[in-house]
Coordinates of C-alpha atoms (C1' of nucleotides) in Angstrom, one line a residue:
Chain A
X1 CA 12.8 6.1 41.0
X2 CA 11.2 5.8 37.6
X3 CA 13.5 4.8 34.8
X4 CA 14.5 7.6 32.4
X5 CA 12.3 7.3 29.3
X6 CA 14.3 6.1 26.3
X7 CA 12.6 5.5 23.0
X8 CA 14.0 4.8 19.6
X9 CA 13.0 5.3 16.0
X10 CA 14.5 2.4 14.2
X11 CA 14.0 2.5 10.4
X12 CA 15.8 0.3 7.9
X13 CA 17.6 2.1 5.2
X14 CA 15.8 0.3 2.4
X15 CA 14.2 3.4 0.7
X16 CA 12.8 6.8 1.3
X17 CA 11.2 7.4 4.7
X18 CA 7.6 8.3 4.1
X19 CA 5.0 10.1 6.1
X20 CA 4.0 7.0 8.0
X21 CA 7.5 6.6 9.2
X22 CA 7.7 10.2 10.1
X23 CA 4.6 9.9 12.2
X24 CA 6.1 7.0 14.1
X25 CA 9.2 9.1 14.7
X26 CA 7.0 12.0 15.7
X27 CA 5.1 10.0 18.3
X28 CA 8.4 8.7 19.7
X29 CA 9.8 12.2 19.8
X30 CA 6.7 13.7 21.5
X31 CA 6.7 11.0 24.1
X32 CA 10.4 11.4 24.9
X33 CA 10.0 15.2 25.2
X34 CA 7.0 14.9 27.4
X35 CA 8.8 12.8 29.8
X36 CA 12.2 14.5 29.5
X37 CA 13.7 11.3 28.1
X38 CA 15.8 10.3 25.1
X39 CA 14.9 10.0 21.5
X40 CA 17.2 7.7 19.6
X41 CA 17.8 7.1 16.0
X42 CA 18.9 3.5 15.4
X43 CA 19.5 2.2 11.9
X44 CA 18.3 -1.3 11.3
X45 CA 20.4 -2.4 8.4
X46 CA 20.6 -6.1 8.9
X47 CA 19.3 -6.9 5.4
X48 CA 22.3 -6.2 3.3
X49 CA 20.5 -7.2 0.1
X50 CA 17.9 -4.4 0.6
X51 CA 20.3 -1.6 1.4
X52 CA 19.6 1.5 -0.6
X53 CA 22.2 4.1 -1.2
X54 CA 21.3 7.4 0.3
X55 CA 18.4 6.2 2.4
X56 CA 20.2 6.7 5.8
X57 CA 21.1 10.3 4.9
X58 CA 17.6 10.9 3.7
X59 CA 16.2 9.7 7.1
X60 CA 18.4 12.0 9.0
X61 CA 17.7 15.0 6.7
X62 CA 14.0 14.4 6.9
X63 CA 13.9 14.3 10.7
X64 CA 15.9 17.5 10.7
X65 CA 13.5 19.3 8.3
X66 CA 10.6 18.2 10.4
X67 CA 12.1 19.6 13.5
X68 CA 12.0 16.3 15.4
X69 CA 15.6 15.6 15.9
X70 CA 16.8 12.7 18.0
X71 CA 19.2 13.6 20.7
X72 CA 21.1 10.4 20.3
X73 CA 22.0 8.0 17.5
X74 CA 23.2 7.8 13.9
X75 CA 23.7 11.3 12.5
X76 CA 23.0 12.9 15.9
X77 CA 26.2 12.7 17.7
X78 CA 26.0 9.0 18.6
X79 CA 26.1 8.6 22.4
X80 CA 26.8 6.3 25.3
X81 CA 25.4 3.3 23.5
X82 CA 27.2 3.6 20.2
X83 CA 27.3 2.2 17.6
X84 CA 23.7 2.8 16.6
X85 CA 23.9 1.0 13.3
X86 CA 23.1 -2.7 13.5
X87 CA 25.6 -3.7 10.9
X88 CA 28.2 -2.2 13.1
X89 CA 26.8 -3.7 16.3
X90 CA 27.0 -7.1 14.7
X91 CA 30.8 -6.7 14.8
X92 CA 30.5 -6.4 18.6
X93 CA 29.4 -10.0 18.6
X94 CA 26.4 -9.2 20.8
X95 CA 23.7 -10.8 18.6
X96 CA 25.6 -14.0 18.5
X97 CA 26.1 -14.0 22.3
X98 CA 22.3 -13.7 22.8
X99 CA 21.6 -16.3 20.2
X100 CA 24.0 -18.7 21.8
X101 CA 22.4 -18.1 25.1
X102 CA 19.1 -19.2 23.7
X103 CA 20.7 -22.3 22.2
X104 CA 22.3 -23.2 25.5
X105 CA 19.0 -22.9 27.3
X106 CA 17.3 -25.1 24.7
X107 CA 15.1 -22.3 23.4
X108 CA 16.8 -22.0 20.0
X109 CA 18.4 -24.4 17.6
X110 CA 20.5 -24.7 14.5
X111 CA 18.8 -25.3 11.2
X112 CA 20.7 -26.5 8.1
X113 CA 17.9 -26.5 5.6
X114 CA 18.6 -25.0 2.2
X115 CA 16.2 -22.6 0.4
X116 CA 15.2 -25.5 -1.8
X117 CA 14.4 -27.7 1.2
X118 CA 12.3 -25.0 2.7
X119 CA 10.5 -24.5 -0.5
X120 CA 9.8 -28.2 -0.7
X121 CA 8.5 -28.2 2.8
X122 CA 6.1 -25.4 2.0
X123 CA 4.8 -27.3 -1.1
X124 CA 4.4 -30.5 0.9
X125 CA 2.4 -28.7 3.6
X126 CA 0.2 -26.9 1.1
X127 CA -0.5 -30.2 -0.7
X128 CA -1.4 -31.7 2.6
X129 CA -3.9 -28.8 3.0
X130 CA -2.1 -27.4 6.1
X131 CA -3.8 -24.1 6.7
X132 CA -0.7 -22.1 7.2
X133 CA 2.5 -23.8 6.1
X134 CA 5.3 -22.7 8.4
X135 CA 8.5 -23.9 10.1
X136 CA 7.1 -24.8 13.5
X137 CA 6.8 -27.3 16.3
X138 CA 5.3 -29.9 13.9
X139 CA 7.1 -29.3 10.7
X140 CA 10.6 -28.9 12.3
X141 CA 10.5 -32.6 13.0
X142 CA 10.9 -33.4 9.4
X143 CA 13.7 -30.9 8.7
X144 CA 17.4 -30.9 9.1
X145 CA 18.1 -29.2 12.4
X146 CA 19.9 -29.8 15.7
X147 CA 16.6 -31.1 17.1
X148 CA 16.3 -33.9 14.5
X149 CA 20.0 -34.6 13.7
X150 CA 22.2 -36.7 15.9
X151 CA 24.4 -34.6 18.3
X152 CA 27.7 -35.7 16.7
X153 CA 26.3 -34.9 13.2
X154 CA 25.4 -31.4 14.2
X155 CA 28.8 -31.0 15.7
X156 CA 30.4 -32.2 12.5
X157 CA 28.3 -29.9 10.3
X158 CA 29.2 -26.9 12.4
X159 CA 32.9 -27.8 12.4
X160 CA 32.8 -28.3 8.6
X161 CA 31.4 -24.7 8.4
X162 CA 28.0 -25.8 7.0
X163 CA 25.6 -23.0 6.4
X164 CA 23.0 -22.7 9.2
X165 CA 20.5 -20.3 10.7
X166 CA 19.5 -20.2 14.4
X167 CA 15.8 -20.5 14.9
X168 CA 13.6 -19.8 17.9
X169 CA 12.0 -22.9 19.3
X170 CA 8.4 -21.8 19.7
X171 CA 6.2 -24.1 21.8
X172 CA 3.5 -26.0 20.1
X173 CA 0.5 -24.7 22.0
X174 CA 0.9 -21.9 24.5
X175 CA -1.1 -18.8 25.1
X176 CA 1.0 -15.6 24.9
X177 CA -0.5 -12.3 26.0
X178 CA 0.8 -8.9 26.5
X179 CA -0.5 -5.5 27.4
X180 CA -0.2 -2.9 24.6
X181 CA -0.4 0.7 25.8
X182 CA -2.7 1.6 22.9
X183 CA -4.7 -1.7 22.5
X184 CA -4.8 -3.2 25.9
X185 CA -4.5 -6.9 26.3
X186 CA -3.7 -8.8 23.1
X187 CA -3.7 -12.6 23.1
X188 CA -2.1 -15.0 20.7
X189 CA -1.5 -18.7 20.6
X190 CA 2.0 -19.9 19.9
X191 CA 0.6 -22.4 17.4
X192 CA 0.4 -19.4 15.0
X193 CA 3.9 -18.3 15.6
X194 CA 6.6 -19.9 13.4
X195 CA 10.1 -20.8 14.5
X196 CA 11.5 -17.4 13.6
X197 CA 15.0 -17.2 12.2
X198 CA 17.1 -15.2 14.8
X199 CA 20.5 -15.4 13.1
X200 CA 20.8 -15.6 9.4
X201 CA 23.3 -17.8 7.5
X202 CA 25.3 -14.7 6.7
X203 CA 25.8 -14.2 10.4
X204 CA 23.5 -11.2 10.5
X205 CA 20.7 -11.2 13.0
X206 CA 17.1 -10.8 11.8
X207 CA 15.0 -7.8 13.0
X208 CA 13.4 -10.1 15.6
X209 CA 16.7 -10.8 17.4
X210 CA 18.5 -7.5 16.7
X211 CA 15.9 -5.1 17.9
X212 CA 15.4 -7.0 21.2
X213 CA 19.2 -7.2 21.8
X214 CA 19.6 -3.5 21.1
X215 CA 16.5 -2.5 23.1
X216 CA 18.0 -4.3 26.0
X217 CA 21.5 -3.0 25.6
X218 CA 20.3 0.5 24.9
X219 CA 17.9 0.4 27.9
X220 CA 14.9 1.2 25.8
X221 CA 11.8 1.7 27.9
X222 CA 9.1 1.9 25.3
X223 CA 8.9 0.2 21.9
X224 CA 6.7 2.3 19.6
X225 CA 6.1 1.0 16.2
X226 CA 3.5 0.5 13.5
X227 CA 0.6 -2.0 13.7
X228 CA 2.2 -4.2 11.1
X229 CA 4.5 -5.5 13.9
X230 CA 1.6 -6.7 16.0
X231 CA 1.7 -10.3 14.7
X232 CA 5.3 -10.8 15.5
X233 CA 5.1 -9.4 19.0
X234 CA 4.4 -12.8 20.6
X235 CA 7.6 -14.1 19.2
X236 CA 9.4 -11.2 20.7
X237 CA 7.7 -11.8 24.1
X238 CA 9.0 -15.4 23.9
X239 CA 12.6 -14.2 23.2
X240 CA 12.6 -12.0 26.2
X241 CA 11.1 -14.8 28.3
X242 CA 13.7 -17.3 27.2
X243 CA 16.5 -14.9 27.8
X244 CA 15.2 -14.6 31.4
X245 CA 14.5 -10.9 30.8
X246 CA 10.7 -10.9 30.7
X247 CA 10.6 -8.2 33.3
X248 CA 12.7 -6.0 31.0
X249 CA 10.3 -6.0 28.1
X250 CA 9.8 -2.4 27.1
X251 CA 6.2 -1.1 27.2
X252 CA 4.7 -1.9 23.8
X253 CA 2.7 0.6 21.7
X254 CA 1.5 -0.4 18.3
X255 CA 0.4 2.6 16.3
X256 CA -2.5 2.5 13.8
X257 CA -1.6 2.8 10.2
X258 CA -2.0 5.8 7.9
X259 CA -4.3 4.7 5.1
X260 CA -4.7 5.9 1.5
X261 CA -7.4 8.6 1.1
X262 CA -9.0 6.8 -1.8
X263 CA -9.1 3.1 -2.2
X264 CA -7.7 1.2 0.8
X265 CA -4.6 0.0 2.4
X266 CA -1.4 1.5 3.6
X267 CA -0.2 4.7 1.9
X268 CA 1.8 3.8 -1.1
X269 CA 4.2 6.1 -2.9
X270 CA 3.2 4.9 -6.3
X271 CA -0.5 5.4 -6.3
X272 CA -0.7 8.6 -4.2
X273 CA -1.8 11.8 -5.9
X274 CA -0.2 13.8 -3.1
X275 CA 3.3 13.7 -1.7
X276 CA 4.1 10.8 0.6
X277 CA 7.7 11.8 1.3
X278 CA 8.8 14.7 3.5
X279 CA 11.6 15.7 1.2
X280 CA 12.1 14.9 -2.5
X281 CA 13.3 11.3 -2.7
X282 CA 15.3 10.0 -5.6
X283 CA 15.5 6.3 -5.4
X284 CA 18.6 5.0 -7.1
X285 CA 16.6 2.1 -8.6
X286 CA 14.0 4.4 -10.2
X287 CA 14.4 7.0 -12.8
X288 CA 12.0 9.7 -11.5
X289 CA 12.3 11.3 -8.1
X290 CA 9.3 11.6 -5.8
X291 CA 8.4 15.1 -4.9
X292 CA 8.2 15.8 -1.2
X293 CA 6.1 18.0 1.1
X294 CA 8.9 20.5 1.3
X295 CA 9.1 20.9 -2.5
X296 CA 5.3 21.0 -2.6
X297 CA 5.4 24.2 -0.5
X298 CA 4.4 22.8 2.9
X299 CA 5.9 24.2 6.0
X300 CA 7.4 21.6 8.3
X301 CA 5.3 22.8 11.2
X302 CA 2.1 22.3 9.1
X303 CA 3.3 18.8 8.0
X304 CA 4.0 17.8 11.6
X305 CA 0.7 19.2 12.8
X306 CA -1.2 17.2 10.2
X307 CA 0.6 14.0 11.1
X308 CA 0.1 14.5 14.8
X309 CA -3.6 14.6 14.4
X310 CA -3.7 11.4 12.4
X311 CA -4.5 8.8 15.0
X312 CA -4.2 11.1 18.0
X313 CA -5.9 14.2 19.3
X314 CA -5.8 16.1 22.6
X315 CA -9.5 15.6 23.4
X316 CA -10.7 19.1 22.7
X317 CA -11.7 21.0 19.5
X318 CA -8.3 22.6 18.9
X319 CA -6.3 21.5 15.9
X320 CA -3.4 23.9 15.6
X321 CA -0.4 22.9 17.6
X322 CA 3.3 23.6 17.6
X323 CA 5.7 20.7 18.3
X324 CA 6.3 22.2 21.7
X325 CA 2.6 22.2 22.5
X326 CA 2.2 18.7 21.1
X327 CA 4.9 17.4 23.3
X328 CA 3.1 18.8 26.3
X329 CA -0.2 17.2 25.4
X330 CA 0.8 13.9 23.9
X331 CA 0.0 10.5 25.4
X332 CA -0.4 7.0 24.0
X333 CA -3.6 6.7 25.9
X334 CA -5.2 9.1 23.5
X335 CA -3.9 7.3 20.4
X336 CA -6.5 5.5 18.4
X337 CA -6.7 1.9 17.6
X338 CA -8.0 2.3 14.1
X339 CA -6.2 3.4 11.0
X340 CA -6.7 6.9 9.6
X341 CA -7.2 7.9 6.0
X342 CA -5.0 10.8 5.0
X343 CA -6.9 13.8 3.7
X344 CA -4.8 15.9 1.3
X345 CA -7.4 18.6 1.3
X346 CA -7.2 19.1 5.0
X347 CA -3.5 19.0 4.7
X348 CA -3.6 22.1 2.5
X349 CA -5.9 23.9 5.0
X350 CA -3.3 23.2 7.7
X351 CA -0.6 24.8 5.6
X352 CA -2.8 27.8 4.9
X353 CA -3.2 28.3 8.6
X354 CA 0.5 28.4 9.1
X355 CA 1.0 30.7 6.1
X356 CA -1.5 33.2 7.5
X357 CA 0.3 33.2 10.8
X358 CA 3.4 34.5 9.1
X359 CA 4.1 38.2 8.6
X360 CA 3.9 39.9 5.2
X361 CA 7.6 40.7 5.6
X362 CA 8.5 37.0 6.1
X363 CA 6.2 35.9 3.2
X364 CA 7.8 38.5 0.9
X365 CA 11.2 36.9 1.6
X366 CA 9.8 33.5 0.9
X367 CA 8.2 34.6 -2.4
X368 CA 11.1 36.7 -3.6
X369 CA 13.1 33.8 -5.1
X370 CA 10.0 32.3 -6.8
X371 CA 9.3 35.7 -8.4
X372 CA 12.8 36.0 -9.5
X373 CA 12.6 32.7 -11.2
X374 CA 9.6 34.1 -13.1
X375 CA 11.9 37.0 -14.2
X376 CA 10.7 39.7 -11.9
X377 CA 12.5 41.6 -9.1
X378 CA 10.8 44.2 -6.9
X379 CA 11.9 46.1 -3.8
X380 CA 11.0 45.0 -0.3
X381 CA 8.2 47.6 0.1
X382 CA 6.5 46.5 -3.0
X383 CA 6.9 42.8 -2.1
X384 CA 5.4 43.3 1.3
X385 CA 2.4 45.2 -0.1
X386 CA 2.0 42.5 -2.7
X387 CA 2.0 39.7 -0.1
X388 CA -0.4 41.6 2.1
X389 CA -2.7 42.0 -0.9
X390 CA -2.7 38.4 -2.1
X391 CA -2.1 36.6 1.2
X392 CA -5.6 35.6 2.0
X393 CA -6.1 33.9 -1.3
X394 CA -3.3 31.4 -1.0
X395 CA -2.5 28.2 0.8
X396 CA 1.1 27.9 -0.4
X397 CA 3.8 30.5 -1.0
X398 CA 4.2 29.5 -4.7
X399 CA 0.5 30.4 -5.1
X400 CA 1.3 34.0 -4.7
X401 CA 2.4 33.8 -8.3
X402 CA -0.8 32.0 -9.5
X403 CA -3.0 34.5 -7.8
X404 CA -1.0 37.6 -8.4
X405 CA 1.0 37.2 -11.6
X406 CA -1.3 39.7 -13.5
X407 CA 0.2 42.4 -11.3
X408 CA 3.5 41.7 -13.0
X409 CA 2.4 40.7 -16.4
X410 CA 0.0 42.6 -18.8
X411 CA -2.7 40.3 -20.1
X412 CA -2.2 38.6 -23.4
X413 CA -5.9 37.5 -23.6
X414 CA -9.1 38.5 -21.9
X415 CA -11.5 36.2 -20.1
X416 CA -13.9 35.6 -23.0
X417 CA -16.8 34.5 -20.8
X418 CA -16.9 37.9 -19.1
X419 CA -16.3 39.9 -22.3
X420 CA -19.1 38.2 -24.2
X421 CA -21.5 38.5 -21.4
X422 CA -20.7 42.1 -20.3
X423 CA -19.2 44.0 -23.2
X424 CA -21.6 46.0 -25.3
X425 CA -21.3 49.0 -27.7
X426 CA -21.5 51.5 -24.9
X427 CA -18.5 50.1 -23.1
X428 CA -16.0 51.8 -25.4
X429 CA -16.9 55.3 -24.4
X430 CA -17.7 54.3 -20.8
X431 CA -14.3 52.8 -20.1
X432 CA -12.6 55.6 -22.0
X433 CA -14.0 57.9 -19.4
X434 CA -12.6 55.6 -16.8
X435 CA -9.3 56.0 -18.5
X436 CA -9.5 59.8 -18.5
X437 CA -10.6 59.7 -14.8
X438 CA -7.6 57.5 -13.9
X439 CA -5.3 59.8 -15.8
X440 CA -6.5 62.7 -13.7
X441 CA -5.6 61.0 -10.4
X442 CA -2.5 62.8 -9.1
X443 CA -1.6 60.9 -6.0
X444 CA -2.1 57.3 -7.1
X445 CA -3.4 55.5 -4.0
X446 CA -6.1 53.0 -3.6
X447 CA -8.3 55.5 -1.7
X448 CA -7.8 58.3 -4.4
X449 CA -8.5 55.9 -7.2
X450 CA -11.7 54.8 -5.4
X451 CA -12.8 58.4 -4.8
X452 CA -12.2 59.4 -8.4
X453 CA -14.1 56.3 -9.6
X454 CA -17.0 57.0 -7.4
X455 CA -17.1 60.6 -8.6
X456 CA -17.2 59.3 -12.2
X457 CA -20.1 57.0 -11.4
X458 CA -22.2 60.0 -10.5
X459 CA -22.2 61.1 -14.2
X460 CA -22.0 57.8 -15.9
X461 CA -24.1 55.5 -13.8
X462 CA -23.1 51.9 -13.1
X463 CA -19.8 50.7 -14.4
X464 CA -19.2 47.0 -14.2
X465 CA -16.2 46.6 -11.9
X466 CA -15.5 43.0 -12.9
X467 CA -15.3 44.0 -16.5
X468 CA -12.8 46.7 -15.6
X469 CA -10.8 44.1 -13.8
X470 CA -10.8 41.9 -16.8
X471 CA -9.7 44.8 -19.1
X472 CA -6.7 45.4 -16.8
X473 CA -5.7 41.9 -15.7
X474 CA -7.4 39.6 -18.3
X475 CA -9.0 37.5 -15.6
X476 CA -12.3 37.6 -13.7
X477 CA -10.9 37.1 -10.2
X478 CA -8.1 38.4 -8.1
X479 CA -7.1 40.6 -5.2
X480 CA -9.0 43.7 -4.1
X481 CA -9.1 45.8 -7.3
X482 CA -8.2 49.3 -6.3
X483 CA -5.5 48.1 -4.0
X484 CA -4.1 46.1 -6.8
X485 CA -4.2 49.1 -9.2
X486 CA -2.4 51.2 -6.7
X487 CA 0.3 48.6 -6.4
X488 CA 0.6 48.2 -10.2
X489 CA 1.3 51.9 -10.6
X490 CA -0.6 54.6 -12.6
X491 CA 1.4 54.3 -15.8
X492 CA 1.0 50.5 -16.1
X493 CA -2.8 50.8 -15.4
X494 CA -3.2 53.5 -18.0
X495 CA -1.1 51.5 -20.5
X496 CA -3.1 48.4 -20.0
X497 CA -6.5 50.1 -20.2
X498 CA -5.5 51.8 -23.5
X499 CA -4.5 48.5 -24.9
X500 CA -7.6 46.8 -23.8
X501 CA -9.8 49.4 -25.3
X502 CA -8.0 49.1 -28.6
X503 CA -8.3 45.4 -28.7
X504 CA -11.9 45.0 -27.5
X505 CA -13.5 47.9 -29.3
Chain B
rG1 C1' -7.4 -19.5 3.6
rG2 C1' -5.5 -18.9 8.8
rC3 C1' -4.3 -15.5 12.8
rC4 C1' -4.5 -10.7 14.9
rC5 C1' -6.4 -5.7 15.0
rG6 C1' -10.2 -2.4 14.0
rU7 C1' -15.5 0.1 12.7
rU8 C1' -19.2 7.7 15.2
rC9 C1' -21.0 12.5 9.2
rG10 C1' -17.5 11.7 2.4
rU11 C1' -12.6 12.5 5.5
rC12 C1' -10.1 13.6 10.4
rU13 C1' -12.4 13.2 15.0
rA14 C1' -15.1 14.6 20.4
rG15 C1' -18.2 12.0 23.4
rG16 C1' -19.9 7.9 26.1
rG17 C1' -25.6 3.7 29.5
rG18 C1' -30.5 8.7 29.3
rU19 C1' -27.0 14.3 24.7
rU20 C1' -31.1 18.4 20.0
rA21 C1' -24.5 13.0 19.2
rG22 C1' -20.2 18.4 19.3
rG23 C1' -15.9 20.4 16.3
rA24 C1' -12.7 20.6 11.8
rC25 C1' -11.8 19.8 6.3
rA26 C1' -14.6 19.6 1.9
rC27 C1' -19.7 20.8 0.0
rG28 C1' -24.6 23.9 -0.3
rU29 C1' -27.3 28.6 0.9
rC30 C1' -27.3 33.5 2.8
rC31 C1' -24.8 38.1 4.7
rC32 C1' -20.7 41.5 4.0
rU33 C1' -18.4 43.2 -0.7
rU34 C1' -20.0 48.7 -6.9
rU35 C1' -15.1 43.4 -8.4
rC36 C1' -12.2 39.1 -5.9
rA37 C1' -11.3 36.9 -1.6
rC38 C1' -11.2 36.7 3.6
rG39 C1' -14.7 36.8 7.3
rG40 C1' -19.6 35.9 9.5
rA41 C1' -24.1 33.1 9.7
rU42 C1' -26.5 28.8 8.3
rG43 C1' -27.7 23.9 5.9
rA44 C1' -27.2 18.9 4.4
rA45 C1' -24.3 14.9 6.5
rA46 C1' -22.6 9.7 11.2
rC47 C1' -23.0 5.9 15.9
rA48 C1' -22.0 -1.0 10.0
rC49 C1' -25.8 -4.9 11.0
rG50 C1' -28.2 -8.7 14.3
rG51 C1' -28.8 -10.6 19.0
rG52 C1' -28.2 -10.1 24.2
rU53 C1' -27.5 -7.3 29.3
rU54 C1' -30.4 -3.1 31.1
rC55 C1' -36.1 0.6 32.9
rG56 C1' -32.9 2.5 28.9
rA57 C1' -27.9 1.3 24.5
rU58 C1' -24.3 4.7 19.8
rU59 C1' -21.7 3.6 24.5
rC60 C1' -21.0 -3.0 27.8
rC61 C1' -21.0 -8.5 25.9
rC62 C1' -21.5 -12.1 21.8
rG63 C1' -22.0 -13.0 16.7
rU64 C1' -22.2 -11.3 11.4
rA65 C1' -20.6 -8.1 7.7
rC66 C1' -17.0 -4.9 6.1
rG67 C1' -12.0 -2.9 6.3
rG68 C1' -6.9 -3.3 7.5
rG69 C1' -2.3 -5.8 9.0
rC70 C1' 0.6 -10.2 9.2
rU71 C1' 1.5 -15.0 7.1
rA72 C1' 10.3 -14.7 4.3
rC73 C1' 17.3 -16.5 6.1
rC74 C1' 12.4 -8.2 4.7
rA75 C1' 12.0 -4.8 8.1

RNA sequence: GGCCCGUUCGUCUAGGGGUUAGGACACGUCCCUUUCACGGAUGAAACACGGGUUCGAUUCCCGUACGGGCUACCA
């Protein structure tokens, strides 16, 4: 029988989780759902110096908002493999057990070097024009570790409680290859891999040891992570091998990165002229919060849809998918190898598609609080008509205000470009007759206004409709004119027209 | 610098030894519209370059260029 699929999203709580992280979580989620497996949230908080207050809560809230909730792990009810926080798992002693196993088999060793000594080594190697200075099979011979020190001296140091780290003993020249689900066979030489620290001097494991131990203990079947991990993958292969667990290595999938739309490189929160965080993120170390997709008016469904299509596609021309559909279609085989530039313009289009799919009723509820903030309150019937009228002009709910505010507010100025171009001395009498005509409309509906207007045209000849629009709303564009006038109400229209004629005459 | 990964319209991408190289966003033009949109139609726009392999390469191989990632007692 096939093993139950178990994948984990394993961020470190060192800051806000951005869209790249969400996409990694999403692909994990989709894969788990597709195979009826488990999606686990594990918190990799082994670096105590980089811990950021609120980051863990933020990760959990973000996943919830996106609708891609883990079914196991921190913030999601824990589970059979608890705890899911590495700082807590450390107290179980498991990392040390694995590290000691590696020491016992001769594949890891104690290193007593201080930061200064390491710095010195680096300088020395650089001076000697060594291409990549690192703690490895060659340089370790000149350092203070259990490979160079006499056995009784090592023993003495350990007994004295000297500070030490445990390092992986990487062979000098060995080919290491593995099969990545997305990239196929990838080959490295161990000469480029340094003797990675497995256990730090504070007793905490590094990522390299911790994630492997946890993946083993939690029976993870697929390790899905960003491309930035590719270079350290060979070290991870060696750790499994030296643990005698090479057959238990999860299937590896290294995702392509999400790149900046302009310029190059990974998306960065500072440079971006678009949101990079799902929710507003206030970093305790910085004064200004970063606005999120949520606050920018994006629907989570749209946000997820955009992300899903960055580096993956189902192979046909469709682009609009619900999370459920995505989890049916998803496969790593269809994930790209190359990075994808994020396009904020297309992101807006996606949101528009989701907005259009919503009913006028639903939109009216979403817009109501925004309108209230502007100081206006209208009944449901009005709100629904309003949304229907303005809907196809907007990409975000808040834009209902931008594209429809003149329905609520009389103009304080008139588009001068239109006025200068179109207003002439016949306009005063012309639009006065419009005023009289409007006044005579009894049942103030769009159709009746239109009929009356057409009737008027028979005697007056052409009347510039755009100019009429400007006289009533102040601006040259907007929703269907007569529909809008009907919604505004007869009194309001008459009032505005009278005012406009007074001012522009 | 070294190592690894990558490269189809401006962007996201489909495709894959023989195609008019398809779609979407954005952009242009036209139609609809007495206004504004939506919508419809249409246009411009790509296989990084050089060598192979082959009857034939955008597709396979090798180089080059370019881009990205990594190069910590960070993840």
